[in-house]
Amino acid sequence: MERILIIGAAGQIGSELTLKLREIYGNDNVYATDVKDAPADIKAGGPFQLLDVMDDKHLIHFVIRHKITQIYHLAAVLSGNAEKLPVQAWHINMDSLMNILEVAKLVEDVKKVFWPSSIAVFGASTPRQMTPQVTYMEPSTVYGISKLAGERWCEYYNKRYGVDVRSLRYPGLISYKTEPGGGTTDWAVEIYFEAIKKKAYTCFVSEETLMPMMFMDDAIEATVRLMEAEHASLSAHSAYNVSGPSLSPAMVAADIQRHIPDFTMEYAPDFRQQIADTWPRSMDDGNFRKDIDWKPVFDLITITDVMISEIRKKIKASLT
Ligand code: SER
């Protein structure tokens, strides 16, 4: 029987992945944890506890006490925020991963670890169209450097200690349940919320900035399938490229206008423009699709339709 620990259960990915894993493995077998309070459905649907992944002693006790077999480590400081406090962000992103890898090495019950990597591992020397799985990687952000170092550590622990750690290089994730914070791809979420609330959005990257994106449901499905796959069928033990559609602010704005014709956009690129300019415009995720038999379901039109209707429901519910 699997017993799962989720670190970062209150975040953008965690708040949705926790519910999916509870559906698969049973509510009581999925321990949601975070350093902050979690949404009501996470707390009501199964065990939730405050846990700081930086506290290695508390972490190992928790894992042993609850006989944890799989760990999903989703906590991180995203790219934009990490540039504001580089040393602290490096410390949080790297030390938390090292704590998890050490626990997985030391505690025999722990059989698998999931840790997300990112398109941020790439940099200015990387080919930006259909970025290959293996290519030049010279990230220029603290977040990207921590993700690339993390990928190398994951592979190291896999090869040297047999820790079965799996990872995906997520593109920008679009979702309505929990908004991300401090990322360079956050505009693709903010734009929908602002379109509904104000019929206007000022975007922090320029209109033609094309970035790989993926709807959260596709990201969750990809993650679950990766974790369920036989170890022998995996060709990458660091991290796989994975992606849905590549989108620019102009493309998303035009699609929102199908629902909100008087929606207007303005552009005020900030420091995140320079980050976006070093990241891929599209990703070649052929290796993952071949190994896992997965492909994304959501395109721009279906993403927009779901985002608009779900955010409207959410706002209506908050008013009643
Ligand atoms: N969404 C992340 C960010 O923008 C990239 O993985 O920081």
PDB file of C-alpha atoms in Angstrom, residues 92-212:
ATOM      1  CA  ILE A  92      15.574  27.143  -0.005  1.00  0.00           C
ATOM      2  CA  ASN A  93      15.454  25.458  -3.421  1.00  0.00           C
ATOM      3  CA  MET A  94      18.645  23.419  -3.025  1.00  0.00           C
ATOM      4  CA  ASP A  95      18.677  22.518   0.667  1.00  0.00           C
ATOM      5  CA  SER A  96      15.053  21.375   0.557  1.00  0.00           C
ATOM      6  CA  LEU A  97      15.827  19.023  -2.340  1.00  0.00           C
ATOM      7  CA  MET A  98      18.947  17.694  -0.608  1.00  0.00           C
ATOM      8  CA  ASN A  99      16.894  17.018   2.542  1.00  0.00           C
ATOM      9  CA  ILE A 100      14.401  15.015   0.489  1.00  0.00           C
ATOM     10  CA  LEU A 101      17.083  13.058  -1.390  1.00  0.00           C
ATOM     11  CA  GLU A 102      18.856  12.195   1.870  1.00  0.00           C
ATOM     12  CA  VAL A 103      15.605  11.004   3.473  1.00  0.00           C
ATOM     13  CA  ALA A 104      14.872   8.869   0.411  1.00  0.00           C
ATOM     14  CA  LYS A 105      18.377   7.406   0.613  1.00  0.00           C
ATOM     15  CA  LEU A 106      18.191   6.710   4.356  1.00  0.00           C
ATOM     16  CA  VAL A 107      14.613   5.481   4.835  1.00  0.00           C
ATOM     17  CA  GLU A 108      14.079   2.136   3.190  1.00  0.00           C
ATOM     18  CA  ASP A 109      10.282   2.449   2.935  1.00  0.00           C
ATOM     19  CA  VAL A 110      10.612   5.439   0.589  1.00  0.00           C
ATOM     20  CA  LYS A 111      10.509   3.964  -2.895  1.00  0.00           C
ATOM     21  CA  LYS A 112       9.917   6.966  -5.157  1.00  0.00           C
ATOM     22  CA  VAL A 113      10.405  10.725  -5.201  1.00  0.00           C
ATOM     23  CA  PHE A 114       8.885  13.330  -7.522  1.00  0.00           C
ATOM     24  CA  TRP A 115      10.540  16.732  -7.858  1.00  0.00           C
ATOM     25  CA  PRO A 116       9.608  19.216 -10.572  1.00  0.00           C
ATOM     26  CA  SER A 117      12.229  20.759 -12.794  1.00  0.00           C
ATOM     27  CA  SER A 118      11.436  23.590 -15.216  1.00  0.00           C
ATOM     28  CA  ILE A 119      12.020  25.163 -18.625  1.00  0.00           C
ATOM     29  CA  ALA A 120      14.176  27.543 -16.560  1.00  0.00           C
ATOM     30  CA  VAL A 121      17.061  25.041 -16.785  1.00  0.00           C
ATOM     31  CA  PHE A 122      17.693  26.371 -20.298  1.00  0.00           C
ATOM     32  CA  GLY A 123      19.497  29.614 -21.134  1.00  0.00           C
ATOM     33  CA  ALA A 124      20.718  31.962 -23.827  1.00  0.00           C
ATOM     34  CA  SER A 125      22.826  29.336 -25.660  1.00  0.00           C
ATOM     35  CA  THR A 126      19.927  26.833 -25.867  1.00  0.00           C
ATOM     36  CA  PRO A 127      18.103  26.439 -29.218  1.00  0.00           C
ATOM     37  CA  ARG A 128      14.754  28.104 -28.485  1.00  0.00           C
ATOM     38  CA  GLN A 129      12.544  26.378 -31.051  1.00  0.00           C
ATOM     39  CA  MET A 130      11.605  22.780 -30.208  1.00  0.00           C
ATOM     40  CA  THR A 131      14.247  22.757 -27.489  1.00  0.00           C
ATOM     41  CA  PRO A 132      15.643  19.207 -27.323  1.00  0.00           C
ATOM     42  CA  GLN A 133      15.790  17.037 -24.209  1.00  0.00           C
ATOM     43  CA  VAL A 134      19.594  17.117 -24.267  1.00  0.00           C
ATOM     44  CA  THR A 135      21.149  20.407 -25.372  1.00  0.00           C
ATOM     45  CA  TYR A 136      23.192  23.408 -24.194  1.00  0.00           C
ATOM     46  CA  MET A 137      22.053  24.442 -20.720  1.00  0.00           C
ATOM     47  CA  GLU A 138      23.419  27.697 -19.359  1.00  0.00           C
ATOM     48  CA  PRO A 139      20.643  29.097 -17.163  1.00  0.00           C
ATOM     49  CA  SER A 140      21.099  32.704 -16.085  1.00  0.00           C
ATOM     50  CA  THR A 141      18.578  32.874 -13.232  1.00  0.00           C
ATOM     51  CA  VAL A 142      18.991  31.659  -9.653  1.00  0.00           C
ATOM     52  CA  TYR A 143      15.875  29.534 -10.077  1.00  0.00           C
ATOM     53  CA  GLY A 144      17.186  27.988 -13.315  1.00  0.00           C
ATOM     54  CA  ILE A 145      20.619  27.306 -11.810  1.00  0.00           C
ATOM     55  CA  SER A 146      18.955  25.609  -8.818  1.00  0.00           C
ATOM     56  CA  LYS A 147      16.759  23.483 -11.103  1.00  0.00           C
ATOM     57  CA  LEU A 148      19.694  22.406 -13.278  1.00  0.00           C
ATOM     58  CA  ALA A 149      21.819  21.581 -10.216  1.00  0.00           C
ATOM     59  CA  GLY A 150      18.791  19.742  -8.801  1.00  0.00           C
ATOM     60  CA  GLU A 151      18.457  17.633 -11.948  1.00  0.00           C
ATOM     61  CA  ARG A 152      22.111  16.638 -11.667  1.00  0.00           C
ATOM     62  CA  TRP A 153      21.666  15.729  -7.983  1.00  0.00           C
ATOM     63  CA  CYS A 154      18.566  13.653  -8.779  1.00  0.00           C
ATOM     64  CA  GLU A 155      20.487  11.673 -11.352  1.00  0.00           C
ATOM     65  CA  TYR A 156      23.416  11.335  -8.971  1.00  0.00           C
ATOM     66  CA  TYR A 157      21.232   9.899  -6.186  1.00  0.00           C
ATOM     67  CA  ASN A 158      19.603   7.589  -8.708  1.00  0.00           C
ATOM     68  CA  LYS A 159      22.888   6.213 -10.056  1.00  0.00           C
ATOM     69  CA  ARG A 160      24.876   6.181  -6.815  1.00  0.00           C
ATOM     70  CA  TYR A 161      22.256   5.204  -4.214  1.00  0.00           C
ATOM     71  CA  GLY A 162      19.426   3.768  -6.312  1.00  0.00           C
ATOM     72  CA  VAL A 163      16.947   6.479  -5.226  1.00  0.00           C
ATOM     73  CA  ASP A 164      14.095   6.325  -7.740  1.00  0.00           C
ATOM     74  CA  VAL A 165      13.595  10.034  -8.317  1.00  0.00           C
ATOM     75  CA  ARG A 166      11.545  11.233 -11.260  1.00  0.00           C
ATOM     76  CA  SER A 167      11.117  14.693 -12.703  1.00  0.00           C
ATOM     77  CA  LEU A 168       9.484  16.795 -15.412  1.00  0.00           C
ATOM     78  CA  ARG A 169      10.635  20.120 -16.814  1.00  0.00           C
ATOM     79  CA  TYR A 170       7.284  21.826 -16.455  1.00  0.00           C
ATOM     80  CA  PRO A 171       6.542  24.753 -18.742  1.00  0.00           C
ATOM     81  CA  GLY A 172       4.286  27.566 -17.461  1.00  0.00           C
ATOM     82  CA  LEU A 173       1.329  25.951 -15.721  1.00  0.00           C
ATOM     83  CA  ILE A 174      -2.106  27.476 -16.256  1.00  0.00           C
ATOM     84  CA  SER A 175      -4.695  26.831 -13.551  1.00  0.00           C
ATOM     85  CA  TYR A 176      -7.591  28.511 -11.742  1.00  0.00           C
ATOM     86  CA  LYS A 177      -7.588  26.862  -8.312  1.00  0.00           C
ATOM     87  CA  THR A 178      -4.434  28.334  -6.740  1.00  0.00           C
ATOM     88  CA  GLU A 179      -2.552  31.134  -8.461  1.00  0.00           C
ATOM     89  CA  PRO A 180       1.243  30.830  -8.739  1.00  0.00           C
ATOM     90  CA  GLY A 181       3.408  33.563  -7.242  1.00  0.00           C
ATOM     91  CA  GLY A 182       6.567  35.228  -8.480  1.00  0.00           C
ATOM     92  CA  GLY A 183       7.099  33.239 -11.697  1.00  0.00           C
ATOM     93  CA  THR A 184       7.949  34.465 -15.201  1.00  0.00           C
ATOM     94  CA  THR A 185       5.064  32.500 -16.718  1.00  0.00           C
ATOM     95  CA  ASP A 186       2.506  33.834 -14.170  1.00  0.00           C
ATOM     96  CA  TRP A 187       1.093  36.264 -16.766  1.00  0.00           C
ATOM     97  CA  ALA A 188      -0.690  33.328 -18.414  1.00  0.00           C
ATOM     98  CA  VAL A 189      -2.741  32.861 -15.219  1.00  0.00           C
ATOM     99  CA  GLU A 190      -3.085  36.514 -14.153  1.00  0.00           C
ATOM    100  CA  ILE A 191      -4.435  37.481 -17.574  1.00  0.00           C
ATOM    101  CA  TYR A 192      -7.565  35.335 -17.071  1.00  0.00           C
ATOM    102  CA  PHE A 193      -8.276  36.562 -13.535  1.00  0.00           C
ATOM    103  CA  GLU A 194      -7.809  40.213 -14.526  1.00  0.00           C
ATOM    104  CA  ALA A 195      -9.850  39.813 -17.720  1.00  0.00           C
ATOM    105  CA  ILE A 196     -12.798  38.672 -15.640  1.00  0.00           C
ATOM    106  CA  LYS A 197     -12.358  41.081 -12.752  1.00  0.00           C
ATOM    107  CA  LYS A 198     -11.329  44.240 -14.659  1.00  0.00           C
ATOM    108  CA  LYS A 199     -11.644  43.516 -18.405  1.00  0.00           C
ATOM    109  CA  ALA A 200      -8.076  44.783 -18.643  1.00  0.00           C
ATOM    110  CA  TYR A 201      -4.573  43.468 -17.980  1.00  0.00           C
ATOM    111  CA  THR A 202      -1.122  45.024 -18.010  1.00  0.00           C
ATOM    112  CA  CYS A 203       1.308  42.291 -18.989  1.00  0.00           C
ATOM    113  CA  PHE A 204       4.890  42.148 -17.693  1.00  0.00           C
ATOM    114  CA  VAL A 205       6.252  40.556 -20.892  1.00  0.00           C
ATOM    115  CA  SER A 206       5.794  41.896 -24.434  1.00  0.00           C
ATOM    116  CA  GLU A 207       2.951  40.778 -26.670  1.00  0.00           C
ATOM    117  CA  GLU A 208       4.934  38.438 -28.947  1.00  0.00           C
ATOM    118  CA  THR A 209       6.820  36.656 -26.125  1.00  0.00           C
ATOM    119  CA  LEU A 210       6.102  33.027 -26.954  1.00  0.00           C
ATOM    120  CA  MET A 211       6.435  30.587 -24.046  1.00  0.00           C
ATOM    121  CA  PRO A 212       5.671  26.878 -23.607  1.00  0.00           C
TER     122      PRO A 212
END
